[in-house]
Amino acid sequence: MENHSTTAMPLTSDLPNKKQTVCIFGTGDFGRSLGHRMLQCGYTIVYGSRNPKNTKLIPQGATVLSQTEAAETSDIIIIAIPRIHYNSLERLKETLSGKVLVDVSNNLKMNQYPESNAEYLAQLFPESKVVKAFNTVSAWALQSGGLDANRQVLVCGNDSKAKEKVMDIVRSLGLTPLDKGSLLAAKEIEDYPLQLFPTWKYSIYLSLGLTALLFIYCLIRDVVYAYVTGNKDLSFFIAITIPNRICPIVALILLGLVYLPGIIAAILQLYRGTKYSRFPDWLDKWMLGRKQLGLVALAFAFLHVLFTLVIPLRYYVRWRADSNVLQQAFKNKTDAFRTDYAWLSDSYLTLGILGFFLFLLLGITSLPSVTNSVNWREFRFVQSYLGYLTVVLCTAHTLIYGGSRFLYARSYPWGLPPAYMFSLIIPCIVLVIKFVLIFPCLDKPLTAIRQGWERKPKHLHESQNLSRSSV
């Protein structure tokens, strides 16, 4: 009989069958948290300290020895001390020769030193195998077992075997190692924890710039104009009225900017006849930042909803309503009910509610925890088809809000158009071009190009014709 057997490969490393001893230099917060986590995962931890008698904060089960004695107990030494104290370890150069030194340090600011801390450590100990790891993980992440924080650990080093040993430790701690290559990547890894929203920078700058420009525009159009021409003080518009106009405008512009690069990419692919040609760098960066643009747009849309909900509570709104009622009472005349106005009002609100609901759905599905739980077809359906539907609903919501007021001269004080008109430019461009691209004469070749088909250049056709004629 044939013996059929299967071997299952674990997704993460199991705990070491035989307890491995790991030495940690440094008894600070991070060194203690890392040692505590490794003790829980079955490792034997030996701390190397300049003052081995001070063991009050050391995790229970760990041993504290002098740095020389501790270094002799393990082939892997985790250097959890600041860079300024690396020189104090030079007396251990012979003891540390051939051992794996794991540098976990970070700096106070980017480009603080000409070389990375790991490269500096490698210069001090050329006979040792230096690996950079664990600097992107916080002490809190280690204490919580990676459940409430980022699980990814960036690793780099020149010795592949030393890196593999460190990556095995990372896996056994329930974290995910990511090999970044040689020690030349250490500087990039050390700068990573010091970056403040690196992928959000352009989205935030753009949204703040749009907000500032629109604020100045609305201030001149609504407040300054009323004061100059009619001596009316409408400065209180700054608190709610103007922000409630700015937020939906910025949200709709950013939403249009989320889908505009996809339109531009489709046009370029149709023009070039292939998908194997790089997009311009600015378009690549734009497409990579679409998620951040969408989430910032959602934040502005959410602010618009909150500002709208408090409108009935405003003194100015209640005063206008009461004044209108009194004027009708004095005139003994009631405004006639208009069904067309009721339809427009209800349609405007319904489109806004549906648009915001889909906006929220897009934001939720862009979260990593949700993205990982859906397949590519489901993700594309939500982000593409429902995304364009969101643009349609929000654009229609704005069009109905504006109505026919753009036809009247009083809507242009000092010749300035209503601010909402600016929010329609990019979404309308996106929708018009997208409508053209779905025609079969364009959609079929575009789909074929994205599946790998290439349109042969004209000079290639001519060369083929020449070769056939010669034959």
Short mmCIF file of C-alpha atoms in Angstrom, two decimals:
data_model
loop_
_atom_site.label_atom_id
_atom_site.label_comp_id
_atom_site.label_asym_id
_atom_site.label_seq_id
_atom_site.Cartn_x
_atom_site.Cartn_y
_atom_site.Cartn_z
CA MET A 1 0.00 0.00 0.00
CA GLU A 2 1.17 3.49 -0.79
CA ASN A 3 1.73 5.77 2.10
CA HIS A 4 0.05 9.14 1.46
CA SER A 5 1.07 11.91 3.83
CA THR A 6 0.84 15.66 3.81
CA THR A 7 2.91 18.18 5.65
CA ALA A 8 1.25 21.39 6.76
CA MET A 9 3.42 24.49 6.78
CA PRO A 10 2.60 26.84 9.66
CA LEU A 11 1.89 30.46 8.83
CA THR A 12 4.01 31.58 11.79
CA SER A 13 6.85 29.93 13.62
CA ASP A 14 6.00 27.81 16.61
CA LEU A 15 7.57 28.45 19.96
CA PRO A 16 11.10 27.13 20.13
CA ASN A 17 11.15 23.47 21.05
CA LYS A 18 14.29 24.02 23.02
CA LYS A 19 14.42 27.24 24.98
CA GLN A 20 16.89 29.57 23.29
CA THR A 21 18.84 32.05 25.37
CA VAL A 22 18.77 35.65 24.23
CA CYS A 23 20.82 38.42 25.79
CA ILE A 24 19.48 41.98 26.08
CA PHE A 25 21.73 44.93 26.79
CA GLY A 26 19.59 47.62 28.40
CA THR A 27 16.93 47.55 31.10
CA GLY A 28 14.85 50.52 29.94
CA ASP A 29 11.16 50.43 29.04
CA PHE A 30 11.66 48.84 25.64
CA GLY A 31 14.26 46.33 26.82
CA ARG A 32 12.01 45.20 29.68
CA SER A 33 8.92 44.97 27.43
CA LEU A 34 10.79 42.98 24.80
CA GLY A 35 12.25 40.66 27.42
CA HIS A 36 8.84 40.15 29.04
CA ARG A 37 7.28 39.23 25.70
CA MET A 38 10.10 36.82 24.85
CA LEU A 39 9.80 35.15 28.24
CA GLN A 40 6.12 34.53 27.51
CA CYS A 41 7.09 32.92 24.21
CA GLY A 42 9.51 30.45 25.81
CA TYR A 43 12.88 32.17 25.54
CA THR A 44 15.44 32.37 28.30
CA ILE A 45 16.33 36.02 28.82
CA VAL A 46 19.58 37.28 30.27
CA TYR A 47 19.99 41.00 30.80
CA GLY A 48 23.39 42.61 30.57
CA SER A 49 23.55 45.61 32.86
CA ARG A 50 26.21 48.01 34.11
CA ASN A 51 24.56 47.67 37.51
CA PRO A 52 23.42 44.02 37.81
CA LYS A 53 22.45 44.46 41.45
CA ASN A 54 19.52 46.74 40.51
CA THR A 55 16.88 44.16 39.50
CA LYS A 56 13.68 45.75 40.81
CA LEU A 57 12.03 46.34 37.40
CA ILE A 58 13.34 43.27 35.61
CA PRO A 59 10.61 40.85 34.40
CA GLN A 60 10.15 37.85 36.62
CA GLY A 61 12.05 34.85 35.29
CA ALA A 62 14.86 36.83 33.68
CA THR A 63 18.46 36.83 34.86
CA VAL A 64 20.61 39.93 35.30
CA LEU A 65 24.36 39.68 34.87
CA SER A 66 27.16 42.01 34.02
CA GLN A 67 27.44 42.83 30.32
CA THR A 68 30.52 40.63 29.89
CA GLU A 69 28.93 37.62 31.60
CA ALA A 70 25.61 38.09 29.81
CA ALA A 71 27.25 38.31 26.37
CA GLU A 72 28.86 34.91 26.89
CA THR A 73 25.48 33.20 27.44
CA SER A 74 23.99 33.80 23.98
CA ASP A 75 24.83 34.17 20.30
CA ILE A 76 22.12 36.81 19.89
CA ILE A 77 22.49 40.10 21.76
CA ILE A 78 19.78 42.74 21.51
CA ILE A 79 21.28 46.22 21.90
CA ALA A 80 18.54 48.21 23.64
CA ILE A 81 20.64 51.20 24.68
CA PRO A 82 20.96 54.67 23.08
CA ARG A 83 23.57 55.25 20.40
CA ILE A 84 25.59 57.58 22.65
CA HIS A 85 26.41 54.57 24.87
CA TYR A 86 27.61 52.29 22.06
CA ASN A 87 31.22 53.29 22.77
CA SER A 88 30.94 51.78 26.24
CA LEU A 89 30.60 48.34 24.64
CA GLU A 90 33.91 48.48 22.79
CA ARG A 91 35.62 46.72 25.69
CA LEU A 92 33.46 43.69 24.77
CA LYS A 93 34.67 43.57 21.17
CA GLU A 94 36.32 40.16 21.54
CA THR A 95 33.35 38.70 23.41
CA LEU A 96 30.87 39.99 20.81
CA SER A 97 32.94 38.77 17.86
CA GLY A 98 30.88 36.51 15.58
CA LYS A 99 27.65 37.12 17.49
CA VAL A 100 24.42 38.61 16.13
CA LEU A 101 23.87 42.17 17.38
CA VAL A 102 20.29 43.37 17.01
CA ASP A 103 20.07 47.16 16.98
CA VAL A 104 16.63 48.40 18.14
CA SER A 105 17.45 52.09 18.62
CA ASN A 106 15.78 55.18 17.21
CA ASN A 107 16.88 58.81 16.99
CA LEU A 108 15.17 61.96 18.24
CA LYS A 109 14.95 63.49 14.76
CA MET A 110 15.54 62.55 11.14
CA ASN A 111 19.07 62.84 9.74
CA GLN A 112 20.46 63.37 13.23
CA TYR A 113 23.67 61.52 12.28
CA PRO A 114 25.42 61.04 8.94
CA GLU A 115 24.99 57.26 9.13
CA SER A 116 22.34 55.04 10.67
CA ASN A 117 22.72 53.73 14.21
CA ALA A 118 22.99 50.16 12.88
CA GLU A 119 25.78 51.12 10.46
CA TYR A 120 27.60 52.93 13.27
CA LEU A 121 27.29 49.81 15.44
CA ALA A 122 28.67 47.71 12.57
CA GLN A 123 31.64 50.06 12.30
CA LEU A 124 32.40 49.64 16.01
CA PHE A 125 32.07 45.85 15.83
CA PRO A 126 33.20 44.74 12.36
CA GLU A 127 33.54 41.09 13.45
CA SER A 128 29.90 40.96 14.61
CA LYS A 129 26.76 40.47 12.51
CA VAL A 130 24.57 43.55 12.94
CA VAL A 131 20.84 43.34 12.20
CA LYS A 132 18.36 46.22 12.45
CA ALA A 133 14.96 45.21 13.86
CA PHE A 134 12.20 46.00 16.36
CA ASN A 135 12.65 49.80 16.18
CA THR A 136 9.25 50.23 14.47
CA VAL A 137 7.44 48.42 17.30
CA SER A 138 6.48 50.22 20.49
CA ALA A 139 6.79 48.93 24.02
CA TRP A 140 2.98 48.96 24.21
CA ALA A 141 2.73 46.71 21.14
CA LEU A 142 5.04 44.20 22.80
CA GLN A 143 3.10 44.28 26.06
CA SER A 144 -0.22 43.75 24.29
CA GLY A 145 1.16 40.97 22.10
CA GLY A 146 0.61 42.99 18.92
CA LEU A 147 -3.18 42.84 19.31
CA ASP A 148 -3.70 46.60 19.55
CA ALA A 149 -0.87 47.90 17.39
CA ASN A 150 1.09 47.42 14.20
CA ARG A 151 2.42 43.84 13.89
CA GLN A 152 4.97 44.55 11.17
CA VAL A 153 8.68 44.53 12.05
CA LEU A 154 11.12 45.87 9.47
CA VAL A 155 14.39 43.91 9.37
CA CYS A 156 17.64 44.52 7.50
CA GLY A 157 21.22 43.26 7.68
CA ASN A 158 24.16 42.14 5.57
CA ASP A 159 24.26 38.54 6.86
CA SER A 160 21.30 36.48 5.62
CA LYS A 161 21.64 33.79 8.29
CA ALA A 162 21.73 36.37 11.07
CA LYS A 163 18.64 38.04 9.60
CA GLU A 164 16.83 34.71 9.47
CA LYS A 165 17.56 34.09 13.15
CA VAL A 166 16.12 37.49 14.07
CA MET A 167 13.09 36.98 11.81
CA ASP A 168 12.40 33.64 13.54
CA ILE A 169 12.31 35.49 16.85
CA VAL A 170 9.94 38.07 15.35
CA ARG A 171 7.57 35.35 14.15
CA SER A 172 7.62 33.55 17.47
CA LEU A 173 6.50 36.79 19.16
CA GLY A 174 3.37 36.87 16.99
CA LEU A 175 4.70 39.68 14.79
CA THR A 176 5.31 39.84 11.05
CA PRO A 177 8.88 40.37 9.78
CA LEU A 178 9.54 42.25 6.55
CA ASP A 179 13.01 41.88 5.03
CA LYS A 180 14.18 45.27 3.74
CA GLY A 181 17.53 44.03 2.42
CA SER A 182 21.03 45.02 3.46
CA LEU A 183 22.12 47.32 6.25
CA LEU A 184 21.98 50.24 3.82
CA ALA A 185 18.21 50.26 4.46
CA ALA A 186 18.74 50.90 8.18
CA LYS A 187 18.58 54.68 7.79
CA GLU A 188 15.22 54.45 6.07
CA ILE A 189 13.94 52.08 8.77
CA GLU A 190 15.15 54.41 11.53
CA ASP A 191 13.43 57.39 9.87
CA TYR A 192 10.13 55.52 9.57
CA PRO A 193 8.96 55.99 13.21
CA LEU A 194 9.84 59.70 13.03
CA GLN A 195 7.65 60.45 10.02
CA LEU A 196 4.39 62.28 10.70
CA PHE A 197 1.65 61.00 8.38
CA PRO A 198 4.01 60.55 5.39
CA THR A 199 1.30 59.23 3.05
CA TRP A 200 -1.21 61.86 4.18
CA LYS A 201 0.97 64.92 3.61
CA TYR A 202 -0.26 65.94 0.16
CA SER A 203 -3.92 65.21 0.94
CA ILE A 204 -3.84 67.30 4.12
CA TYR A 205 -1.94 70.17 2.47
CA LEU A 206 -4.36 70.20 -0.46
CA SER A 207 -7.45 70.16 1.76
CA LEU A 208 -6.09 72.91 4.02
CA GLY A 209 -5.15 75.02 1.01
CA LEU A 210 -8.61 74.63 -0.53
CA THR A 211 -10.21 75.44 2.83
CA ALA A 212 -8.17 78.63 3.23
CA LEU A 213 -8.88 79.86 -0.30
CA LEU A 214 -12.60 79.13 -0.05
CA PHE A 215 -12.79 80.76 3.37
CA ILE A 216 -11.29 83.99 2.02
CA TYR A 217 -13.57 83.83 -1.02
CA CYS A 218 -16.75 83.31 1.03
CA LEU A 219 -15.68 85.94 3.55
CA ILE A 220 -15.35 88.55 0.79
CA ARG A 221 -18.52 87.47 -1.01
CA ASP A 222 -20.86 87.08 1.97
CA VAL A 223 -19.51 89.24 4.79
CA VAL A 224 -17.38 92.02 3.31
CA TYR A 225 -19.81 92.69 0.44
CA ALA A 226 -22.80 93.00 2.81
CA TYR A 227 -20.90 95.39 5.06
CA VAL A 228 -19.56 97.60 2.24
CA THR A 229 -22.79 97.84 0.20
CA GLY A 230 -25.44 97.65 2.90
CA ASN A 231 -23.62 98.34 6.17
CA LYS A 232 -24.80 94.95 7.47
CA ASP A 233 -22.74 93.08 10.03
CA LEU A 234 -22.85 89.42 9.05
CA SER A 235 -19.57 88.52 10.70
CA PHE A 236 -21.30 85.73 12.65
CA PHE A 237 -21.43 83.82 9.34
CA ILE A 238 -17.82 82.89 10.10
CA ALA A 239 -18.92 80.47 12.84
CA ILE A 240 -21.31 78.14 10.98
CA THR A 241 -22.59 79.48 7.66
CA ILE A 242 -19.23 79.79 5.91
CA PRO A 243 -17.78 76.50 7.29
CA ASN A 244 -20.98 74.73 6.24
CA ARG A 245 -20.43 76.01 2.72
CA ILE A 246 -16.74 75.20 2.62
CA CYS A 247 -16.92 71.61 3.93
CA PRO A 248 -19.18 70.14 1.20
CA ILE A 249 -17.25 72.00 -1.50
CA VAL A 250 -13.90 70.61 -0.33
CA ALA A 251 -15.42 67.14 0.14
CA LEU A 252 -16.81 67.04 -3.41
CA ILE A 253 -13.62 68.42 -4.98
CA LEU A 254 -11.48 65.82 -3.15
CA LEU A 255 -13.92 63.06 -4.10
CA GLY A 256 -13.58 64.07 -7.73
CA LEU A 257 -9.79 64.07 -7.36
CA VAL A 258 -9.99 60.46 -6.11
CA TYR A 259 -11.38 59.26 -9.46
CA LEU A 260 -9.76 61.75 -11.84
CA PRO A 261 -6.33 59.99 -11.93
CA GLY A 262 -8.02 56.73 -12.96
CA ILE A 263 -9.62 58.60 -15.87
CA ILE A 264 -6.28 60.11 -16.88
CA ALA A 265 -4.60 56.67 -16.64
CA ALA A 266 -7.29 55.15 -18.89
CA ILE A 267 -6.76 57.88 -21.50
CA LEU A 268 -2.99 57.33 -21.43
CA GLN A 269 -3.41 53.56 -21.84
CA LEU A 270 -5.74 54.07 -24.80
CA TYR A 271 -3.32 56.53 -26.37
CA ARG A 272 -0.27 54.31 -25.87
CA GLY A 273 -2.08 51.06 -26.65
CA THR A 274 -0.41 49.18 -23.80
CA LYS A 275 -0.39 48.86 -20.04
CA TYR A 276 3.33 48.08 -19.94
CA SER A 277 4.42 51.71 -20.05
CA ARG A 278 5.06 53.63 -16.85
CA PHE A 279 2.80 56.48 -15.89
CA PRO A 280 4.40 59.85 -15.11
CA ASP A 281 5.71 60.12 -11.55
CA TRP A 282 3.12 62.73 -10.60
CA LEU A 283 0.31 60.42 -11.74
CA ASP A 284 1.82 57.48 -9.83
CA LYS A 285 1.96 59.51 -6.61
CA TRP A 286 -1.54 60.81 -7.22
CA MET A 287 -2.95 57.30 -7.64
CA LEU A 288 -1.14 56.05 -4.54
CA GLY A 289 -2.68 58.90 -2.51
CA ARG A 290 -6.30 58.27 -3.55
CA LYS A 291 -7.18 56.47 -0.32
CA GLN A 292 -5.97 59.39 1.78
CA LEU A 293 -7.82 61.88 -0.45
CA GLY A 294 -11.02 59.90 -0.03
CA LEU A 295 -10.77 59.67 3.75
CA VAL A 296 -10.04 63.40 4.08
CA ALA A 297 -13.05 64.06 1.81
CA LEU A 298 -15.16 61.86 4.09
CA ALA A 299 -14.03 63.89 7.11
CA PHE A 300 -15.17 67.13 5.44
CA ALA A 301 -18.48 65.52 4.44
CA PHE A 302 -19.01 64.42 8.04
CA LEU A 303 -18.38 67.98 9.25
CA HIS A 304 -20.94 69.20 6.72
CA VAL A 305 -23.51 66.79 8.18
CA LEU A 306 -22.82 68.01 11.73
CA PHE A 307 -23.05 71.69 10.74
CA THR A 308 -26.32 70.98 8.92
CA LEU A 309 -27.84 69.24 11.94
CA VAL A 310 -27.31 72.28 14.18
CA ILE A 311 -28.86 74.77 11.72
CA PRO A 312 -32.33 74.68 13.37
CA LEU A 313 -30.71 75.57 16.71
CA ARG A 314 -29.17 78.79 15.41
CA TYR A 315 -30.59 82.09 16.63
CA TYR A 316 -30.30 83.63 13.16
CA VAL A 317 -32.37 80.84 11.58
CA ARG A 318 -35.06 81.00 14.28
CA TRP A 319 -35.17 84.80 13.99
CA ARG A 320 -35.71 84.64 10.23
CA ALA A 321 -38.47 82.03 10.61
CA ASP A 322 -40.25 84.12 13.25
CA SER A 323 -39.91 87.27 11.14
CA ASN A 324 -41.38 85.50 8.14
CA VAL A 325 -44.36 84.33 10.17
CA LEU A 326 -44.97 87.87 11.52
CA GLN A 327 -44.76 89.40 8.05
CA GLN A 328 -47.35 86.97 6.74
CA ALA A 329 -49.57 87.74 9.73
CA PHE A 330 -49.35 91.52 9.21
CA LYS A 331 -50.11 91.15 5.50
CA ASN A 332 -52.86 88.62 6.29
CA LYS A 333 -51.48 86.50 3.52
CA THR A 334 -49.98 83.01 3.50
CA ASP A 335 -47.48 81.81 0.91
CA ALA A 336 -49.02 79.19 -1.34
CA PHE A 337 -47.71 75.66 -1.12
CA ARG A 338 -45.65 74.73 -4.17
CA THR A 339 -45.33 71.08 -5.03
CA ASP A 340 -42.30 71.68 -7.26
CA TYR A 341 -40.40 73.28 -4.35
CA ALA A 342 -41.37 70.33 -2.12
CA TRP A 343 -40.04 67.89 -4.72
CA LEU A 344 -36.78 69.79 -5.07
CA SER A 345 -36.32 70.04 -1.30
CA ASP A 346 -37.01 66.36 -0.64
CA SER A 347 -34.90 65.24 -3.61
CA TYR A 348 -32.03 67.43 -2.43
CA LEU A 349 -32.12 65.89 1.05
CA THR A 350 -32.55 62.32 -0.22
CA LEU A 351 -29.61 62.58 -2.60
CA GLY A 352 -27.48 64.04 0.19
CA ILE A 353 -28.38 61.24 2.60
CA LEU A 354 -27.75 58.49 0.02
CA GLY A 355 -24.50 60.11 -1.09
CA PHE A 356 -23.23 60.37 2.47
CA PHE A 357 -24.23 56.76 3.17
CA LEU A 358 -22.21 55.52 0.20
CA PHE A 359 -19.40 57.87 1.19
CA LEU A 360 -19.30 56.16 4.59
CA LEU A 361 -19.36 52.74 2.92
CA LEU A 362 -16.35 53.69 0.78
CA GLY A 363 -14.48 54.87 3.87
CA ILE A 364 -15.25 51.70 5.83
CA THR A 365 -14.15 49.37 3.02
CA SER A 366 -10.82 51.22 2.73
CA LEU A 367 -9.88 50.23 6.28
CA PRO A 368 -7.22 47.46 6.30
CA SER A 369 -9.27 45.17 8.54
CA VAL A 370 -12.21 45.34 6.11
CA THR A 371 -10.08 45.24 2.96
CA ASN A 372 -8.44 42.01 4.10
CA SER A 373 -11.85 40.36 4.55
CA VAL A 374 -13.15 40.95 1.01
CA ASN A 375 -11.90 39.59 -2.31
CA TRP A 376 -10.67 41.74 -5.17
CA ARG A 377 -13.96 41.64 -7.07
CA GLU A 378 -15.94 42.81 -4.02
CA PHE A 379 -13.42 45.55 -3.27
CA ARG A 380 -13.48 46.76 -6.89
CA PHE A 381 -17.28 46.76 -6.92
CA VAL A 382 -17.45 49.00 -3.85
CA GLN A 383 -14.55 51.32 -4.64
CA SER A 384 -15.24 51.64 -8.39
CA TYR A 385 -18.93 51.16 -9.16
CA LEU A 386 -20.34 52.44 -5.88
CA GLY A 387 -17.63 55.10 -5.87
CA TYR A 388 -18.81 56.57 -9.16
CA LEU A 389 -22.39 56.29 -7.93
CA THR A 390 -21.35 58.35 -4.90
CA VAL A 391 -19.90 61.01 -7.20
CA VAL A 392 -23.17 61.06 -9.19
CA LEU A 393 -25.35 61.39 -6.07
CA CYS A 394 -23.21 64.09 -4.44
CA THR A 395 -22.98 66.05 -7.70
CA ALA A 396 -26.76 65.84 -8.18
CA HIS A 397 -27.22 66.90 -4.55
CA THR A 398 -25.16 70.03 -5.24
CA LEU A 399 -26.88 70.78 -8.56
CA ILE A 400 -30.32 70.68 -6.95
CA TYR A 401 -29.02 72.85 -4.10
CA GLY A 402 -27.93 75.48 -6.63
CA GLY A 403 -31.06 75.15 -8.73
CA SER A 404 -31.53 78.06 -11.09
CA ARG A 405 -29.94 80.69 -8.88
CA PHE A 406 -26.90 80.86 -11.17
CA LEU A 407 -29.18 82.50 -13.76
CA TYR A 408 -29.85 85.58 -11.64
CA ALA A 409 -27.57 88.61 -11.45
CA ARG A 410 -28.09 88.96 -7.69
CA SER A 411 -26.22 85.67 -7.23
CA TYR A 412 -23.01 87.40 -8.42
CA PRO A 413 -22.08 90.12 -5.90
CA TRP A 414 -19.09 91.99 -7.28
CA GLY A 415 -19.24 89.50 -10.13
CA LEU A 416 -18.29 86.61 -7.84
CA PRO A 417 -20.17 83.35 -8.62
CA PRO A 418 -21.67 81.20 -5.83
CA ALA A 419 -18.99 79.11 -4.15
CA TYR A 420 -20.81 75.82 -4.75
CA MET A 421 -20.18 76.18 -8.49
CA PHE A 422 -16.46 75.53 -7.95
CA SER A 423 -17.23 72.14 -6.43
CA LEU A 424 -18.96 70.98 -9.64
CA ILE A 425 -16.04 71.47 -12.02
CA ILE A 426 -13.91 68.39 -11.29
CA PRO A 427 -16.78 65.91 -10.55
CA CYS A 428 -18.56 66.92 -13.77
CA ILE A 429 -15.34 66.47 -15.78
CA VAL A 430 -14.87 63.02 -14.23
CA LEU A 431 -18.46 61.94 -14.92
CA VAL A 432 -18.51 63.21 -18.51
CA ILE A 433 -15.23 61.52 -19.46
CA LYS A 434 -16.24 58.32 -17.63
CA PHE A 435 -19.52 58.32 -19.56
CA VAL A 436 -17.57 58.55 -22.82
CA LEU A 437 -15.17 55.77 -21.78
CA ILE A 438 -17.98 53.27 -21.17
CA PHE A 439 -18.97 53.32 -24.87
CA PRO A 440 -18.09 49.91 -26.40
CA CYS A 441 -15.77 51.46 -28.98
CA LEU A 442 -13.52 52.62 -26.12
CA ASP A 443 -14.37 50.21 -23.32
CA LYS A 444 -13.51 47.05 -25.29
CA PRO A 445 -9.97 48.08 -26.32
CA LEU A 446 -9.34 49.51 -22.85
CA THR A 447 -10.39 46.22 -21.24
CA ALA A 448 -8.19 44.28 -23.67
CA ILE A 449 -5.22 46.54 -22.91
CA ARG A 450 -5.64 46.01 -19.17
CA GLN A 451 -5.70 42.25 -19.79
CA GLY A 452 -2.34 42.39 -21.56
CA TRP A 453 -3.18 43.14 -25.19
CA GLU A 454 -0.89 45.61 -26.95
CA ARG A 455 -1.54 47.69 -30.03
CA LYS A 456 1.41 47.29 -32.38
CA PRO A 457 3.16 50.54 -33.30
CA LYS A 458 2.85 51.84 -36.86
CA HIS A 459 6.53 51.34 -37.69
CA LEU A 460 6.23 47.67 -36.62
CA HIS A 461 3.33 47.16 -39.06
CA GLU A 462 5.39 48.75 -41.84
CA SER A 463 8.39 46.51 -41.13
CA GLN A 464 6.16 43.42 -41.16
CA ASN A 465 4.63 44.46 -44.50
CA LEU A 466 8.13 44.97 -45.94
CA SER A 467 9.27 41.53 -44.77
CA ARG A 468 6.18 39.90 -46.30
CA SER A 469 6.68 41.67 -49.62
CA SER A 470 10.33 40.61 -49.72
CA VAL A 471 9.33 36.99 -49.10
#
